[in-house]
mmCIF file of C-alpha atoms in Angstrom:
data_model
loop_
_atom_site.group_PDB
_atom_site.id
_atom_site.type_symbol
_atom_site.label_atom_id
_atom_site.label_comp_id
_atom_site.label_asym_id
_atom_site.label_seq_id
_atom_site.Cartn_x
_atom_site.Cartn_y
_atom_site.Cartn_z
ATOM 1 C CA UNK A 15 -18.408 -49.336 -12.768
ATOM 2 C CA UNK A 16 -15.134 -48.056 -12.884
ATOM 3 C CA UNK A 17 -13.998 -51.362 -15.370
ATOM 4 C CA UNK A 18 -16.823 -49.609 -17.685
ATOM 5 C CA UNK A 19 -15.831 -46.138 -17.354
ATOM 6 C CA UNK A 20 -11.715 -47.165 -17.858
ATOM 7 C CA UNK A 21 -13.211 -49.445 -20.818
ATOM 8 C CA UNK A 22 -15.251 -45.979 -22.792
ATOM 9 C CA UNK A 23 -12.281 -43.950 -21.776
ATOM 10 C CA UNK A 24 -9.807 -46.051 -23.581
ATOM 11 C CA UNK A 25 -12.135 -46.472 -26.702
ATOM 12 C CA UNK A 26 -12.359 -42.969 -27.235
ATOM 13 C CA UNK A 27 -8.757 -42.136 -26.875
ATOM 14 C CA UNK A 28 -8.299 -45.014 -29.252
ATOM 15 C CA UNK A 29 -10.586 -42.995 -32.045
ATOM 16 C CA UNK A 30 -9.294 -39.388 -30.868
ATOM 17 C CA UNK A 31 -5.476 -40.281 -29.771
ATOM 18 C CA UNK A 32 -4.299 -36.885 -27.556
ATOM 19 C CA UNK A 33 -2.318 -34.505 -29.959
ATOM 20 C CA UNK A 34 1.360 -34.916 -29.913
ATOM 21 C CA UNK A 35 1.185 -30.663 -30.586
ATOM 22 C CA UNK A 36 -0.422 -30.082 -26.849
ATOM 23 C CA UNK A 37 0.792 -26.566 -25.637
ATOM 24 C CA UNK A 38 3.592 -26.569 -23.527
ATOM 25 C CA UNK A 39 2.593 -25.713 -19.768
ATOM 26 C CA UNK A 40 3.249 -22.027 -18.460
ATOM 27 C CA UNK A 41 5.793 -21.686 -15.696
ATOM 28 C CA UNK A 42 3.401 -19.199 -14.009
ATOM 29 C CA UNK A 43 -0.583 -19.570 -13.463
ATOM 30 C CA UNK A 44 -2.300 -17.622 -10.500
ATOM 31 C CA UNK A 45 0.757 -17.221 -8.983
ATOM 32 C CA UNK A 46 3.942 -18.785 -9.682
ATOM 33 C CA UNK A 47 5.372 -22.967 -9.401
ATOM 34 C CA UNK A 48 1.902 -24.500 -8.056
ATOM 35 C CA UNK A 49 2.251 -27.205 -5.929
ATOM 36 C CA UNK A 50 0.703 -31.435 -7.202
ATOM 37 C CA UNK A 51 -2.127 -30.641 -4.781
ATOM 38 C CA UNK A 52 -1.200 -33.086 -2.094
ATOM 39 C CA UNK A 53 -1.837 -32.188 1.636
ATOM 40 C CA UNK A 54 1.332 -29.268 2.679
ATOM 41 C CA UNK A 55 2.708 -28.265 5.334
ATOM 42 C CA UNK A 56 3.020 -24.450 5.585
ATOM 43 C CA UNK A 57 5.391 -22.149 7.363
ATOM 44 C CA UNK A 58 3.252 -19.748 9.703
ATOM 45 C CA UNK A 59 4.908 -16.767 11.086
ATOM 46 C CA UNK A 60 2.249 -14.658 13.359
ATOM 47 C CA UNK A 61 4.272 -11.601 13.799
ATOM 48 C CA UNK A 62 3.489 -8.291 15.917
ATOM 49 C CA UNK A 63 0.521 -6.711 17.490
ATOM 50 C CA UNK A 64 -2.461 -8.661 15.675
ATOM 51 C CA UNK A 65 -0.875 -10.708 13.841
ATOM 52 C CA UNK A 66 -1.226 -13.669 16.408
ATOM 53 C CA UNK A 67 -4.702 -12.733 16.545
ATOM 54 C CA UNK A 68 -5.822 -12.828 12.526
ATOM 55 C CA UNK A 69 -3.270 -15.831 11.962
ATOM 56 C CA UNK A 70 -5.147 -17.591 14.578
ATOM 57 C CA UNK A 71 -8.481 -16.633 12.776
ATOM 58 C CA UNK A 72 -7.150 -18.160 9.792
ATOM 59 C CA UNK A 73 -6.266 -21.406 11.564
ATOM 60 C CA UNK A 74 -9.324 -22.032 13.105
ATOM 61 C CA UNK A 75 -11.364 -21.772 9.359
ATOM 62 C CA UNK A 76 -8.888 -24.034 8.023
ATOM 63 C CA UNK A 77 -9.572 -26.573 10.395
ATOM 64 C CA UNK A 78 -13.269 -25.962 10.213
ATOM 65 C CA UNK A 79 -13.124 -26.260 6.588
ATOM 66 C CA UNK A 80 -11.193 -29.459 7.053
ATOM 67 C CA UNK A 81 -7.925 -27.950 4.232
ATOM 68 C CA UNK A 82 -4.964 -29.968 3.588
ATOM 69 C CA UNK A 83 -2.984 -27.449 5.021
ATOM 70 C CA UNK A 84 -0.772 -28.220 8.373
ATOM 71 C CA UNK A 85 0.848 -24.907 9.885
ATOM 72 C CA UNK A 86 4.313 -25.202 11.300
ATOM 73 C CA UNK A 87 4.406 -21.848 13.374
ATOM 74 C CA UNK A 88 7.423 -19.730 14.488
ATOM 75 C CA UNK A 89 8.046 -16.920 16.680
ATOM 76 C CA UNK A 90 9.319 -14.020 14.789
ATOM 77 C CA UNK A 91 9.186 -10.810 15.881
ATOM 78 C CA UNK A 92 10.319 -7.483 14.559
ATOM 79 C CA UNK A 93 12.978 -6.441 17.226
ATOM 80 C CA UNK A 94 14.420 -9.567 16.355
ATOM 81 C CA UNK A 95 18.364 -8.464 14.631
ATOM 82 C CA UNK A 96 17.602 -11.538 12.283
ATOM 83 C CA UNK A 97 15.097 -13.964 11.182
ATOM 84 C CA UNK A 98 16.246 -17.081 12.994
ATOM 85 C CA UNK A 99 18.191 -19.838 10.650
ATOM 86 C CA UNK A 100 15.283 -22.366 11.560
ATOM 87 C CA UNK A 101 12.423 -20.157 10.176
ATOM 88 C CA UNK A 102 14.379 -19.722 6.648
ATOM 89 C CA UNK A 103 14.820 -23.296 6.535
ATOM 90 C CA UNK A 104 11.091 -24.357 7.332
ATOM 91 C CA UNK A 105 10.324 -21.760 4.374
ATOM 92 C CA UNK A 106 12.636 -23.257 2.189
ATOM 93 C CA UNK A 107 12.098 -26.765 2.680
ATOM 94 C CA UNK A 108 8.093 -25.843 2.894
ATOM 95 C CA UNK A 109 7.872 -23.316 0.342
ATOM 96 C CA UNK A 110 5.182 -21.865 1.527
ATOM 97 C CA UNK A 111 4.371 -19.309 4.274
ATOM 98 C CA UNK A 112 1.562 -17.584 5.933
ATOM 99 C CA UNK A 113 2.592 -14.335 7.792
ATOM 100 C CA UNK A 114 1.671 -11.616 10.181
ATOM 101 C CA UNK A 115 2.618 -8.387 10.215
ATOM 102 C CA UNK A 116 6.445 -7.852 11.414
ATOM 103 C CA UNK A 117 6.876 -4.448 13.241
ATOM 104 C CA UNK A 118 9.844 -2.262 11.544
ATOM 105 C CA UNK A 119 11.460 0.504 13.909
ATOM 106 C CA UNK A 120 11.432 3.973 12.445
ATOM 107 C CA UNK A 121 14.607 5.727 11.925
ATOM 108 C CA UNK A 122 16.691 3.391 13.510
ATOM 109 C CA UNK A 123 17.155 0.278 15.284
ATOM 110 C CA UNK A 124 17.322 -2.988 13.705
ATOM 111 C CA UNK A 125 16.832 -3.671 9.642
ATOM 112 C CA UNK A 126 13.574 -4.721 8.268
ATOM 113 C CA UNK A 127 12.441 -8.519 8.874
ATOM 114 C CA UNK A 128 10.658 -8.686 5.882
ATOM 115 C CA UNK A 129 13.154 -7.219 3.925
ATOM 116 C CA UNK A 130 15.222 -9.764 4.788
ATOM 117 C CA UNK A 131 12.708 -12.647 4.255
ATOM 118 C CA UNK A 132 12.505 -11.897 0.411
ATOM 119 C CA UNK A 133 16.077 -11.005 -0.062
ATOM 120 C CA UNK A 134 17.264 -14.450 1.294
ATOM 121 C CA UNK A 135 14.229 -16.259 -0.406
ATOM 122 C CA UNK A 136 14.569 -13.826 -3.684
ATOM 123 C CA UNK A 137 11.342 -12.901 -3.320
ATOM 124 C CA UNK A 138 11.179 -10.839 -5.922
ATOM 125 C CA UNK A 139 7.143 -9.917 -6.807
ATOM 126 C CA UNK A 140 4.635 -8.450 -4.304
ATOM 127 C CA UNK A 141 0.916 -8.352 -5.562
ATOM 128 C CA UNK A 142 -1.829 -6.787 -4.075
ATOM 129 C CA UNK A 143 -5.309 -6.947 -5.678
ATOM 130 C CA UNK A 144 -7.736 -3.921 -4.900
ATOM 131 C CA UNK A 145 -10.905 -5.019 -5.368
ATOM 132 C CA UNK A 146 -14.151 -3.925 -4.572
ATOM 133 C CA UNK A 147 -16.147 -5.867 -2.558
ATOM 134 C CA UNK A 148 -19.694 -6.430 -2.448
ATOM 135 C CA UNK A 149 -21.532 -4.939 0.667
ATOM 136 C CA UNK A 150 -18.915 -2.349 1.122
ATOM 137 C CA UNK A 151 -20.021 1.025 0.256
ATOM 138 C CA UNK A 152 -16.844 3.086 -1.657
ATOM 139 C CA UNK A 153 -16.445 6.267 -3.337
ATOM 140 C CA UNK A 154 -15.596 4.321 -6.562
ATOM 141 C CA UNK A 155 -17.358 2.138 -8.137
ATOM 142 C CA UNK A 156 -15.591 -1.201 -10.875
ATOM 143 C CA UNK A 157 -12.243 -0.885 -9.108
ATOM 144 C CA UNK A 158 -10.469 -4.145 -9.625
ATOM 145 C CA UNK A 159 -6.471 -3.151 -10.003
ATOM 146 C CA UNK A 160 -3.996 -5.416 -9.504
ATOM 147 C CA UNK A 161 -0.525 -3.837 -8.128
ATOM 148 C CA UNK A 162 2.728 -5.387 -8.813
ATOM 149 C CA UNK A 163 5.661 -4.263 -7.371
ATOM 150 C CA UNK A 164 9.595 -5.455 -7.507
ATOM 151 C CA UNK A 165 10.699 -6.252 -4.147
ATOM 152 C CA UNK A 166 13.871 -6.760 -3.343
ATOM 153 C CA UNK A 167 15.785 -3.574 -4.493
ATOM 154 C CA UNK A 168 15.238 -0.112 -5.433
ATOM 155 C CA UNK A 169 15.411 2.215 -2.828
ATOM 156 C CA UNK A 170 14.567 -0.636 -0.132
ATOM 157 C CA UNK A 171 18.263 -1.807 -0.752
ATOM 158 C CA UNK A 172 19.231 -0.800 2.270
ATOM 159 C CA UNK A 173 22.380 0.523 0.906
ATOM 160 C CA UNK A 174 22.709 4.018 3.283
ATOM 161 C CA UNK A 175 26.106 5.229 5.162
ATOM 162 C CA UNK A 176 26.436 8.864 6.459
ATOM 163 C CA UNK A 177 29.077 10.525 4.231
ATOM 164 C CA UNK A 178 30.304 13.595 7.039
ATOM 165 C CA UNK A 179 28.266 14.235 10.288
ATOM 166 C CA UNK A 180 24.979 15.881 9.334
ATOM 167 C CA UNK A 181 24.889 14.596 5.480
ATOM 168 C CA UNK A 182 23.398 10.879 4.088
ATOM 169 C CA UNK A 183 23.822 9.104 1.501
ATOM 170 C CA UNK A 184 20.767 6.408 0.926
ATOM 171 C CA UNK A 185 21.350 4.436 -2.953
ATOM 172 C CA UNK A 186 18.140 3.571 -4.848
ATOM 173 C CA UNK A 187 19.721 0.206 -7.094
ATOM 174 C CA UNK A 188 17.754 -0.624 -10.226
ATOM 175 C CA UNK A 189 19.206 -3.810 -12.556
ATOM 176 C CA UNK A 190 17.952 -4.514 -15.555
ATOM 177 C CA UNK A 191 18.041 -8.189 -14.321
ATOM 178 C CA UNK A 192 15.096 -7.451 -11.339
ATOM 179 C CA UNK A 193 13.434 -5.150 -13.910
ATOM 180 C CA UNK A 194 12.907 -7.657 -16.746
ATOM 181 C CA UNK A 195 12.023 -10.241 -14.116
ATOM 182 C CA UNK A 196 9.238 -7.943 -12.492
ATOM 183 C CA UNK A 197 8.025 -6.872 -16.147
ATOM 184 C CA UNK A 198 7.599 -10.668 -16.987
ATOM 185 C CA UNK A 199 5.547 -11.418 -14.408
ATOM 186 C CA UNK A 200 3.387 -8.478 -14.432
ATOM 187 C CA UNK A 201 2.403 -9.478 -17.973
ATOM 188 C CA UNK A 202 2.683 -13.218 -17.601
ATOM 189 C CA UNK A 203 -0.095 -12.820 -15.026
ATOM 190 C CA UNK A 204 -2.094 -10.239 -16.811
ATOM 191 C CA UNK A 205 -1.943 -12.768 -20.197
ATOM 192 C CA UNK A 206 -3.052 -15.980 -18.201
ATOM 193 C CA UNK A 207 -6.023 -13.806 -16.004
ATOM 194 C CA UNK A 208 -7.513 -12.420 -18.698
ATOM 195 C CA UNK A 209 -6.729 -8.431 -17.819
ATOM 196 C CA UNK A 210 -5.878 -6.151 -20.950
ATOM 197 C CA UNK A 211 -3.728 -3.234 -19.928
ATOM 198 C CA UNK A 212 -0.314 -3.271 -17.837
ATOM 199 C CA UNK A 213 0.806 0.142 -16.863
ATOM 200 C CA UNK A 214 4.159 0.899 -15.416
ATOM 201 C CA UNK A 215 4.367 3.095 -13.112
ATOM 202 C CA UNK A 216 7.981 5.727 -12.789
ATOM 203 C CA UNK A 217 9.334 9.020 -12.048
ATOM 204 C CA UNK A 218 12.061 8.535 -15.787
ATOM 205 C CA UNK A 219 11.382 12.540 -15.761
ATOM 206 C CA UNK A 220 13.745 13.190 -12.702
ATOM 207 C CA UNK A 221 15.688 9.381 -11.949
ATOM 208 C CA UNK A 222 16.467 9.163 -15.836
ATOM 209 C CA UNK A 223 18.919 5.966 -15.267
ATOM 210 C CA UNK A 224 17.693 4.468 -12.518
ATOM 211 C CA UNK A 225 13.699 4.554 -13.770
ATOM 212 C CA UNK A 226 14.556 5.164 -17.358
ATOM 213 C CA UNK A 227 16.298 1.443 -16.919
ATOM 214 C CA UNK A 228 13.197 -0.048 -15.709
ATOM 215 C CA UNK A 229 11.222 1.471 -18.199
ATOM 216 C CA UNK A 230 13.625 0.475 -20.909
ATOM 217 C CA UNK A 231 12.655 -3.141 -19.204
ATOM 218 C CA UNK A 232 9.129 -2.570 -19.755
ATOM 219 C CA UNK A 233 9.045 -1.559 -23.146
ATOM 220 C CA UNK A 234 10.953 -4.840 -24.393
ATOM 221 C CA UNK A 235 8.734 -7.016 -22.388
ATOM 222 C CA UNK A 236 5.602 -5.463 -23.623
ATOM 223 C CA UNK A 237 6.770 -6.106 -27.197
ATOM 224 C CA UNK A 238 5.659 -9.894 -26.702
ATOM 225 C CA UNK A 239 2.613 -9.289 -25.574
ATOM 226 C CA UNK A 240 0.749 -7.381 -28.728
ATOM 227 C CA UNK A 241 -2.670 -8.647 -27.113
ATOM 228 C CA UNK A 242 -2.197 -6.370 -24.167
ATOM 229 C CA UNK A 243 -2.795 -2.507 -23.617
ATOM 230 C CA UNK A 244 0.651 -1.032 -22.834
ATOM 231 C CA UNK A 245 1.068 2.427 -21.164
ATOM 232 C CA UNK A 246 3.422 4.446 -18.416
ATOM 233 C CA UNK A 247 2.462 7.087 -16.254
ATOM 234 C CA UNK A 248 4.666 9.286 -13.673
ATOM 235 C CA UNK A 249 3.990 7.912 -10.175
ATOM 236 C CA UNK A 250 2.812 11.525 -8.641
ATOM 237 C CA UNK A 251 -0.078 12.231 -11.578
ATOM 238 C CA UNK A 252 -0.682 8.261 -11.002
ATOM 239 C CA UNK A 253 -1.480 8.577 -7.147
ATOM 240 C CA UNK A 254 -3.921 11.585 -8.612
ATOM 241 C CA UNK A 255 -5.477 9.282 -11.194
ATOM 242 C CA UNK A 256 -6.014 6.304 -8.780
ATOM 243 C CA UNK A 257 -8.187 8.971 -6.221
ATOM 244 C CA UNK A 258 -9.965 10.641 -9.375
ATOM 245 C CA UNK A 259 -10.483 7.731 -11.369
ATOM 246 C CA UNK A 260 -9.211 4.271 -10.322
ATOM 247 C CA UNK A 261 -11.218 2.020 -13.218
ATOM 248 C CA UNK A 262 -8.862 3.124 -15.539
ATOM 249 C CA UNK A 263 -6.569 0.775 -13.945
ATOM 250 C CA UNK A 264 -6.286 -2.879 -14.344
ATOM 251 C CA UNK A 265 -2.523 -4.018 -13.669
ATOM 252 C CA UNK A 266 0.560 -1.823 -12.641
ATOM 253 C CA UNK A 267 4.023 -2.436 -12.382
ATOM 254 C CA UNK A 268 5.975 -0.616 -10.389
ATOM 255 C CA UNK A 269 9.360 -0.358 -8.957
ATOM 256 C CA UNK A 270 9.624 -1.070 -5.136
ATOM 257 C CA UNK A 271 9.009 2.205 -3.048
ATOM 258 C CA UNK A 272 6.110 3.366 -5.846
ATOM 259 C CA UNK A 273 4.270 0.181 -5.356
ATOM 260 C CA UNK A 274 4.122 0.336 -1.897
ATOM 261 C CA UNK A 275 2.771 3.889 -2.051
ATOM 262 C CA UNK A 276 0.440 2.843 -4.792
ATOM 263 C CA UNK A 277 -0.402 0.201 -3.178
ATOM 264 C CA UNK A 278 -2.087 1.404 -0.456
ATOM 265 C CA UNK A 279 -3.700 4.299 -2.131
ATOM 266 C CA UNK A 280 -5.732 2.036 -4.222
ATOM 267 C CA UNK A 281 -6.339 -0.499 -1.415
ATOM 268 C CA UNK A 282 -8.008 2.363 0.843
ATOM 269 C CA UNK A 283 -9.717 3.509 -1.999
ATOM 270 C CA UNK A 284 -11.132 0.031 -2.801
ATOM 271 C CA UNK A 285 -12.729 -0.673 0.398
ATOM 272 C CA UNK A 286 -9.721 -0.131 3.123
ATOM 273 C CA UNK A 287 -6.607 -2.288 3.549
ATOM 274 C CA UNK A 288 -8.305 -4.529 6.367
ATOM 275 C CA UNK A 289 -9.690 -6.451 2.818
ATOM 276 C CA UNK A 290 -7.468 -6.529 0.498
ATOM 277 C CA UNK A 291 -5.190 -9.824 0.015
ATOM 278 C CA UNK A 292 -1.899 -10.428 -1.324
ATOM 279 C CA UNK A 293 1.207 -12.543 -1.677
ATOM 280 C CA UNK A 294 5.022 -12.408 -2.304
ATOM 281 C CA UNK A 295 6.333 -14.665 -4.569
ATOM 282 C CA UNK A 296 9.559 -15.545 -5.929
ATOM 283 C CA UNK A 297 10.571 -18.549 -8.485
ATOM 284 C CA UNK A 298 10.777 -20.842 -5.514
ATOM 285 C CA UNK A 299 8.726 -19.635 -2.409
ATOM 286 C CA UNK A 300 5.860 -17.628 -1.682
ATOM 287 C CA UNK A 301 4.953 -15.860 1.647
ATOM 288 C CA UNK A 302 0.823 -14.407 1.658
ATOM 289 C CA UNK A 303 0.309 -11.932 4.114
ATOM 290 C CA UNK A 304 -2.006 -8.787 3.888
ATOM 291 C CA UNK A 305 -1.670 -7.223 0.716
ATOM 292 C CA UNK A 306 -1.336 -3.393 1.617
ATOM 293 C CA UNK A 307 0.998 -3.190 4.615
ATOM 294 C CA UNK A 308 -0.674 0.035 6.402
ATOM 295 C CA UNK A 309 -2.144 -1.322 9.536
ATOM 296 C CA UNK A 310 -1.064 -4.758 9.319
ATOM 297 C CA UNK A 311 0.482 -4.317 12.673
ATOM 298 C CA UNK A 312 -2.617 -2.691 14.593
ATOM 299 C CA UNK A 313 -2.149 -0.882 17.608
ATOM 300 C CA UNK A 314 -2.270 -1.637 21.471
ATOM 301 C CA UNK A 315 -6.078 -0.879 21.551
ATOM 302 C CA UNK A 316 -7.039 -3.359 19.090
ATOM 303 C CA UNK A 317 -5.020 -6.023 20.601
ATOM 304 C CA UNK A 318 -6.103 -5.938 23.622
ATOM 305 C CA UNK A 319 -10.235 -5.400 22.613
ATOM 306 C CA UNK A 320 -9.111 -8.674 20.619
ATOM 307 C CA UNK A 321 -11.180 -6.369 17.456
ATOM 308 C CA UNK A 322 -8.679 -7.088 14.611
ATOM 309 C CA UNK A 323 -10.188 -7.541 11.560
ATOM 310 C CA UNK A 324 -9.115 -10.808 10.158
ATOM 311 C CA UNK A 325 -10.859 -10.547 6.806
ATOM 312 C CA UNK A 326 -7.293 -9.724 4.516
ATOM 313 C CA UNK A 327 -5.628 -12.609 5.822
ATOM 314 C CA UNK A 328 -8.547 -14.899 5.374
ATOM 315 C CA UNK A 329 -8.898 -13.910 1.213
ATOM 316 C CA UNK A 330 -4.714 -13.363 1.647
ATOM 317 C CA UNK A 331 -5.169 -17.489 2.674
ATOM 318 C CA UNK A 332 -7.271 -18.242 0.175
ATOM 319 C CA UNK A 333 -5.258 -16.854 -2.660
ATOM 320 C CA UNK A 334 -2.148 -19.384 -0.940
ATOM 321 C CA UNK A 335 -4.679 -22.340 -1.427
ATOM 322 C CA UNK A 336 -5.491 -21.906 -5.185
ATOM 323 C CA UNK A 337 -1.725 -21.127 -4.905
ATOM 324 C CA UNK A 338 -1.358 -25.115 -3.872
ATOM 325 C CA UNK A 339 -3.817 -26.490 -5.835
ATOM 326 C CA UNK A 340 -6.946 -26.613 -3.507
ATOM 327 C CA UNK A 341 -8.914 -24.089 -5.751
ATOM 328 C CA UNK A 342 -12.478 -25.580 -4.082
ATOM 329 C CA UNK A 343 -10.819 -24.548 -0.788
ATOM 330 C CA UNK A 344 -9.962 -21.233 -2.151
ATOM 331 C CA UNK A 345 -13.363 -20.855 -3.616
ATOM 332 C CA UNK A 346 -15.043 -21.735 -0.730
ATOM 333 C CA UNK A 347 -13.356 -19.550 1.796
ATOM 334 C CA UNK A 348 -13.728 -16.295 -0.677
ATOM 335 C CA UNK A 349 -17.228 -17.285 -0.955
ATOM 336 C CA UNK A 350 -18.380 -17.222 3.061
ATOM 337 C CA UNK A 351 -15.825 -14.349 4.063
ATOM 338 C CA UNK A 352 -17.553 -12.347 0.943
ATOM 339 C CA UNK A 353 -20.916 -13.157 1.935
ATOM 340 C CA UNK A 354 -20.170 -12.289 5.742
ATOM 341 C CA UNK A 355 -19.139 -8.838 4.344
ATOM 342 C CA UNK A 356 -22.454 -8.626 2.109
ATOM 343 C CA UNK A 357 -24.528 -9.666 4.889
ATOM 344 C CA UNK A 358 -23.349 -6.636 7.091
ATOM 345 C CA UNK A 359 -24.119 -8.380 10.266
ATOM 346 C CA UNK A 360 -20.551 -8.997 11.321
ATOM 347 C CA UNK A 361 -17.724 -6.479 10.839
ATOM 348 C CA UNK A 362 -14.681 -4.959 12.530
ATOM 349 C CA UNK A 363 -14.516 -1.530 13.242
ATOM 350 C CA UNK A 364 -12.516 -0.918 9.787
ATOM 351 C CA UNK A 365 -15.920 -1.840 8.439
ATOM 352 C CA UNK A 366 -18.098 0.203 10.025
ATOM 353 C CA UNK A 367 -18.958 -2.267 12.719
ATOM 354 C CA UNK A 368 -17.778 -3.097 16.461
ATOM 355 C CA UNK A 369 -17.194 -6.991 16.657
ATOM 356 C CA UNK A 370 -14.453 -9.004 17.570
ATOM 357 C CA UNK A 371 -11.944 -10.956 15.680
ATOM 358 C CA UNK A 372 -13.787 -14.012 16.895
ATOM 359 C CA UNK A 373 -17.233 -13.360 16.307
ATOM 360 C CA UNK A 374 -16.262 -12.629 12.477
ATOM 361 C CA UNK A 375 -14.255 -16.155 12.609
ATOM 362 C CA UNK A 376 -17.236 -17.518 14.048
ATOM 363 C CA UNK A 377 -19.701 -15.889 11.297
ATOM 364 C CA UNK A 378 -17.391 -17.379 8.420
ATOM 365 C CA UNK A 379 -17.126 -20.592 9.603
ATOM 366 C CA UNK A 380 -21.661 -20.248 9.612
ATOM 367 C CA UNK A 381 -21.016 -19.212 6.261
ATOM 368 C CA UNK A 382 -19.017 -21.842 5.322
ATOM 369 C CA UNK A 383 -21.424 -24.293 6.860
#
């Protein structure tokens, strides 16, 4: 049979020869350098507070759903001064990670862990996709925005000294480099997923260099992509638009502190951040974690009633598996985590329920049976 099938295959190529004019392949698709779609090994990272506990939700579907995906896990936590060598090396040599939440100390202590994941990776793009999902009842109705944000400068340089006792000095950098790079992408991705509008989000009317660079950045990108809707808006009347009226969004660009506001303003307006997925990518590596970062850590009550909801992680996961070439996985896993939130049998707290991390682990992997 497969003689027969090799013998019609090379017939027809023999009448209809492949064009020598084929389109060259796009450096991005869903997200950025897709792996051949052999069996990986992934970097796992299950942070702070419940972090262990929705990391370990996502390792018990993948095994259930049999993925070609083999975690090799690391103790990081976010007192730590540094991410240990060992864990930048698995992520290099991996390319791939899966993370928890990392706890940051307010107004002092040590520097961010996750900051210095994507500086040392270059890191450069976070994405977040607020979605509505079905089940979930939401002020808004048709909100599917997809936030973009640079990461690795603006004022999350970490660039702060105090100048005489009493008086600080903290420096928001903005390059034209990181800019560019970030406006690239946000189009790339909304030219290969179909969306029509990319808005860039600023505050040019007050940080005239610093934002009026990035926008500068924006504008010359935009020229090459006639096919798409191009507007700015100023990030406070934004965060007013995204409560009033959110469909008017579709992608948004943003420099790194307004996409992290933004961020999670659209994600608890499109069902609550305990849904919404997302992944940080750079030309090399890519580390999916939840996509808004407000309560990604939890607190000591839902640790210890084990009542984390898992559900972010789980999409965040499957976005990571269409990221290495398992798409059926991918589709799969969205499928029974969408229908367990449709079904309204089995939710978190979050949700509107009062069940366990494991009993929603244990409903997907029904589902996914």
């Amino acid at each position: 049979m497969a003689r027969r099938s090799a013998s019609i295959l090379n017939r027809l190529l023999a009448k209809n020869p492949p064009s020598p004019f084929t389109a060259p392949t796009r450096s991005i698709t869903y997200m950025p350098r897709p792996g051949d779609g052999a069996p990986r090994t992934v970097t796992l990272i299950p942070g702070d507070g419940i972090g262990p506990l929705v990391t370990g939700a996502v390792e018990q579907v993948m095994e259930a759903m049999h993925a070609p995906v083999h975690f090799e896990r690391y103790e990081v936590l976010g007192h730590m001064r540094r991410v240990p060598e060992e864990v930048i090396e698995s992520v290099k040599r991996n390319k791939v990670c899966l993370k928890g939440g990392l706890a940051t100390p307010v107004g002092g202590g040590v520097s961010s862990l996750n900051m210095q994941l994507r500086k040392e990776l270059d890191i450069f793009a976070s994405l977040v996709n607020c979605i509505n999902v079905p089940g979930l009842a939401t002020r808004h109705e048709n909100v599917d925005i997809v936030v973009i944000r640079e990461n690795t400068e603006g004022e999350y340089s970490g660039l702060e000294h105090e100048v005489v006792p009493g008086v600080v000095e903290s420096l928001k950098v903005i390059t034209k480099f990181c800019s560019e790079r970030i406006a690239r992408y946000a189009f790339e991705y909304a030219y290969l997923n179909n969306r029509k509008k990319v808005t860039a989000v600023h505050k040019a009317n007050i940080m005239k260099l610093a934002d009026g660079l990035f926008l500068e950045s924006c504008r010359e990108v935009a020229k090459h992509y006639p096919g798409i809707t191009y507007n700015e808006i100023i990030v406070d009347n934004c965060c007013m638009q995204l409560v009033a009226k959110p469909e008017q969004f579709d992608v948004m660009v943003t420099p790194n502190l307004y996409g992290n506001l933004v961020a999670n303003t659209a994600a608890g307006i499109a069902g609550g951040t305990g849904v919404m997925p997302g992944g940080n990518v750079g030309a090399e590596h890519a580390i999916f974690e939840q996509g808004a970062s407000a309560g990604n850590v939890g607190n000591d009550k839902i640790v210890e009633q084990k009542k984390a909801n898992p559900v972010a992680l789980l999409l965040s996961s499957a976005m990571m598996l269409r990221h290495l070439r398992f798409p059926t996985f991918a589709d799969r896993l969205e499928t029974a985590v969408k229908q367990v939130i449709q079904e309204g049998k089995c939710r978190t707290k979050d949700l509107g329920g009062d069940c366990t991390t494991q009993e929603v682990v244990d409903a997907v992997i029904a589902a996914l049976e």
